[in-house]
Amino acid sequence: MSAQLDDTDALARLRAVGLTWSDSGLVGLRGPLLGLQRALDQAFLTLASRWDAEEEAHPAFIGAAALDRIDYLDSFPQLANFGVSLDDADGNLDAFRAGPPVDAAGDVRLTQLAPIRELLTPAACYHLYVEHAGEELGRARYLTTRNTCFRRAIAYQPLRRQRAFEMREIVCLGARDEVISFLDDTRALVGGLLDGLDLPVDWQVATDPFFRPAQSPKYLFQRVHTTKLEAVYGDDLAISSVNL
């Protein structure tokens, strides 16, 4: 997996303003780019304060059983990043050490694994639904969270498609009319922020692009019921979305 850049100078320009990049899809930020990331996150926190959204922090791992309840692994197996550990039996650990543990290509030679019960978080909001499942709400509840999210892909581009990236989400839990009103307001406010940043976008009806249409009815459901709108910049880069 490698970075695919239309402009061969683009990566050099990004490095000059604070990017570190690995072709495996991992990015680091410093200097101006890190400052920009923090300023943008503060802007979305300010937006979240419009609803007095409660902030929550969650771990980088999420239980596989929780994701299985929403058919994530059936819908997106190609995206999953699993949290794995070696079985701690002495013979297994000795076999791992004798491997050698890492081969000449940099690949880890795994021996027997312990049971796998967690995935690296694919979307920040999933933790909110796990934490608040089963609650009875007298009125709409507003939450916000940020997490590092992980998704495998065929190819990666810095700041466009990465294996690990930061995601800020603002969520409304409530009755359908409350949620729809929240989404309408959020779309308008995000649109105003993007206008202020001079980022022209086109709001488009979308589906999660990783659904396999021939195998997943969720793809058709999103198309028919318009459950996802994306703010698309430059014809092909979704930079924000509202989701019912």
Coordinates of C-alpha atoms in Angstrom, one line a residue:
M1 CA 0.0 0.0 0.0
S2 CA 1.5 3.3 -1.0
A3 CA 0.6 7.0 -1.3
Q4 CA -0.9 8.0 -4.6
L5 CA -0.2 11.7 -5.2
D6 CA -1.3 13.5 -8.3
D7 CA 1.4 16.2 -7.7
T8 CA 4.8 14.8 -7.0
D9 CA 5.6 18.0 -5.1
A10 CA 2.6 17.8 -2.9
L11 CA 4.1 15.6 -0.3
A12 CA 7.2 17.8 -0.1
R13 CA 5.0 20.8 0.4
L14 CA 3.1 19.1 3.2
R15 CA 6.3 18.0 4.9
A16 CA 7.5 21.6 4.9
V17 CA 4.4 22.7 7.0
G18 CA 4.6 19.8 9.5
L19 CA 3.6 16.4 8.0
T20 CA 5.4 13.1 8.6
W21 CA 4.1 10.3 6.4
S22 CA 4.4 6.6 6.1
D23 CA 3.3 4.7 3.0
S24 CA 1.4 2.3 5.2
G25 CA -1.1 5.2 5.7
L26 CA 0.1 6.7 9.0
V27 CA 0.6 10.4 9.5
G28 CA 2.1 12.7 12.1
L29 CA 1.6 16.4 12.5
R30 CA 3.7 19.2 13.9
G31 CA 4.1 23.0 13.5
P32 CA 1.5 24.7 11.3
L33 CA -0.4 21.6 10.4
L34 CA -0.8 20.6 14.1
G35 CA -1.9 24.1 14.9
L36 CA -4.5 24.0 12.1
Q37 CA -5.8 20.6 13.4
R38 CA -6.2 22.0 16.9
A39 CA -7.9 25.2 15.7
L40 CA -10.4 23.2 13.6
D41 CA -11.2 20.9 16.5
Q42 CA -11.8 23.9 18.7
A43 CA -14.2 25.3 16.0
F44 CA -16.2 22.0 16.1
L45 CA -16.2 22.1 19.9
T46 CA -17.6 25.6 19.7
L47 CA -20.3 24.3 17.3
A48 CA -21.0 21.5 19.8
S49 CA -21.6 24.1 22.6
R50 CA -24.6 25.3 20.6
W51 CA -26.4 22.3 22.1
D52 CA -24.4 22.1 25.3
A53 CA -23.1 18.8 24.1
E54 CA -21.5 16.6 26.8
E55 CA -18.0 15.6 25.9
E56 CA -16.9 12.0 26.3
A57 CA -13.5 10.3 25.9
H58 CA -13.2 6.6 24.9
P59 CA -10.4 4.1 24.4
A60 CA -8.8 3.3 21.0
F61 CA -10.3 -0.2 21.2
I62 CA -13.9 -1.2 20.9
G63 CA -15.4 -4.6 21.6
A64 CA -15.9 -6.9 18.6
A65 CA -19.3 -8.1 20.1
A66 CA -20.6 -4.5 20.1
L67 CA -19.6 -4.0 16.4
D68 CA -21.1 -7.4 15.5
R69 CA -24.5 -6.2 16.9
I70 CA -24.6 -3.6 14.1
D71 CA -23.2 -6.0 11.4
Y72 CA -20.0 -4.0 11.0
L73 CA -17.8 -7.0 10.5
D74 CA -20.2 -8.5 7.9
S75 CA -20.5 -5.2 6.1
F76 CA -16.9 -3.9 6.3
P77 CA -14.6 -6.8 6.9
Q78 CA -12.0 -5.3 4.5
L79 CA -11.7 -2.2 6.8
A80 CA -11.2 -3.9 10.1
N81 CA -8.0 -3.5 12.2
F82 CA -7.9 -6.1 15.0
G83 CA -6.3 -5.8 18.4
V84 CA -4.2 -8.9 18.7
S85 CA -1.9 -10.4 21.3
L86 CA 0.1 -13.6 21.5
D87 CA -1.1 -16.5 23.5
D88 CA 1.0 -16.3 26.6
A89 CA 1.8 -20.0 26.8
D90 CA 5.6 -20.4 27.4
G91 CA 6.0 -22.7 24.3
N92 CA 4.2 -20.2 22.1
L93 CA 6.3 -17.2 23.3
D94 CA 9.5 -19.2 22.9
A95 CA 8.4 -20.1 19.3
F96 CA 7.8 -16.4 18.6
R97 CA 11.2 -15.3 20.0
A98 CA 12.9 -18.0 17.9
G99 CA 11.1 -16.7 14.7
P100 CA 12.8 -14.3 14.4
P101 CA 10.0 -12.0 15.5
V102 CA 10.4 -9.6 12.6
D103 CA 11.5 -10.8 9.1
A104 CA 13.7 -8.9 6.6
A105 CA 10.6 -7.3 5.0
G106 CA 9.6 -5.8 8.4
D107 CA 6.6 -8.2 8.8
V108 CA 5.9 -9.7 12.3
R109 CA 6.0 -13.5 12.3
L110 CA 3.0 -14.3 14.5
T111 CA 2.6 -17.5 16.4
Q112 CA -0.6 -18.6 18.2
L113 CA -2.8 -15.7 19.0
A114 CA -4.9 -15.1 22.2
P115 CA -8.6 -14.8 21.6
I116 CA -9.4 -11.6 19.7
R117 CA -12.2 -9.6 21.4
E118 CA -11.5 -6.0 20.3
L119 CA -11.0 -4.0 17.2
L120 CA -9.3 -0.6 16.8
T121 CA -12.0 2.0 16.7
P122 CA -13.4 2.5 13.1
A123 CA -15.7 5.5 13.9
A124 CA -15.8 7.6 17.0
C125 CA -19.5 7.6 17.4
Y126 CA -19.8 3.8 17.9
H127 CA -18.6 4.2 21.5
L128 CA -21.5 6.6 22.2
Y129 CA -24.1 4.1 21.1
V130 CA -22.5 1.3 23.2
E131 CA -22.3 3.6 26.3
H132 CA -25.9 4.8 26.1
A133 CA -27.7 1.7 24.8
G134 CA -30.8 1.0 26.7
E135 CA -31.2 4.5 28.3
E136 CA -34.6 6.1 28.5
L137 CA -34.5 9.8 27.5
G138 CA -37.0 12.3 28.5
R139 CA -35.6 14.7 25.9
A140 CA -32.9 14.8 23.3
R141 CA -29.4 14.3 24.5
Y142 CA -26.4 15.8 22.8
L143 CA -22.9 14.3 23.0
T144 CA -19.5 14.9 21.4
T145 CA -16.4 12.8 21.2
R146 CA -13.1 12.6 19.4
N147 CA -11.0 9.5 18.8
T148 CA -8.3 8.1 16.6
C149 CA -10.0 5.9 14.0
F150 CA -8.5 3.1 12.0
R151 CA -9.5 1.8 8.6
R152 CA -7.6 -0.3 6.1
A153 CA -7.8 0.7 2.4
I154 CA -6.3 -0.4 -0.9
A155 CA -4.2 2.8 -1.1
Y156 CA -3.6 5.8 1.1
Q157 CA -3.1 9.6 0.6
P158 CA -1.9 11.9 3.3
L159 CA -4.7 14.1 4.7
R160 CA -7.2 12.4 2.3
R161 CA -7.3 8.7 3.1
Q162 CA -5.2 7.4 6.0
R163 CA -5.1 4.2 8.0
A164 CA -5.3 6.2 11.2
F165 CA -7.0 9.6 11.5
E166 CA -8.7 11.9 14.0
M167 CA -12.5 12.1 14.0
R168 CA -14.7 14.6 15.9
E169 CA -18.4 13.7 16.1
I170 CA -21.4 15.5 17.5
V171 CA -24.4 13.2 18.1
C172 CA -28.0 13.8 19.0
L173 CA -29.8 10.9 20.7
G174 CA -33.6 11.5 20.6
A175 CA -36.9 11.2 18.8
R176 CA -36.8 11.3 15.0
D177 CA -38.0 14.9 14.7
E178 CA -35.4 16.0 17.3
V179 CA -32.7 14.3 15.4
I180 CA -33.7 15.6 12.0
S181 CA -33.9 19.2 13.4
F182 CA -30.4 18.7 14.8
L183 CA -29.1 17.5 11.5
D184 CA -30.6 20.4 9.6
D185 CA -29.1 22.9 12.0
T186 CA -25.7 21.1 12.0
R187 CA -25.6 21.1 8.2
A188 CA -26.2 24.8 8.1
L189 CA -23.6 25.6 10.8
V190 CA -21.0 23.4 9.2
G191 CA -21.8 25.0 5.8
G192 CA -21.2 28.4 7.4
L193 CA -17.9 27.3 8.8
L194 CA -16.7 25.9 5.5
D195 CA -17.8 29.2 3.8
G196 CA -15.8 31.1 6.3
L197 CA -12.8 28.9 5.5
D198 CA -13.3 29.5 1.8
L199 CA -13.9 25.8 1.1
P200 CA -16.6 25.5 -1.5
V201 CA -18.5 22.2 -1.1
D202 CA -21.4 20.4 -2.7
W203 CA -23.8 18.6 -0.3
Q204 CA -24.5 15.2 -1.9
V205 CA -26.7 12.3 -1.1
A206 CA -24.2 9.5 -0.2
T207 CA -23.8 6.0 0.9
D208 CA -21.0 4.5 3.0
P209 CA -18.7 3.7 0.1
F210 CA -17.5 0.5 1.7
F211 CA -20.9 -1.3 1.6
R212 CA -20.9 -4.0 -1.1
P213 CA -24.1 -3.2 -3.0
A214 CA -24.6 -6.8 -4.2
Q215 CA -24.3 -8.2 -0.7
S216 CA -25.6 -5.5 1.7
P217 CA -29.1 -4.2 1.8
K218 CA -27.8 -1.2 3.9
Y219 CA -26.4 0.3 0.7
L220 CA -29.8 0.4 -0.9
F221 CA -31.4 1.6 2.3
Q222 CA -29.1 4.6 2.4
R223 CA -29.8 5.4 -1.2
V224 CA -33.6 5.2 -0.8
H225 CA -34.0 6.8 2.5
T226 CA -31.3 9.5 2.3
T227 CA -29.7 8.8 5.6
K228 CA -26.3 10.3 4.7
L229 CA -25.3 13.6 3.2
E230 CA -21.7 14.5 2.6
A231 CA -20.0 17.9 2.1
V232 CA -17.8 17.1 -1.0
Y233 CA -14.9 19.4 -1.8
G234 CA -13.1 19.3 -5.2
D235 CA -15.5 16.7 -6.7
D236 CA -14.1 13.8 -4.8
L237 CA -13.2 14.5 -1.2
A238 CA -15.9 14.2 1.5
I239 CA -14.8 16.5 4.4
S240 CA -17.9 16.3 6.6
S241 CA -21.1 14.4 6.8
V242 CA -24.5 14.3 8.5
N243 CA -26.0 10.9 9.2
L244 CA -29.4 9.8 10.3

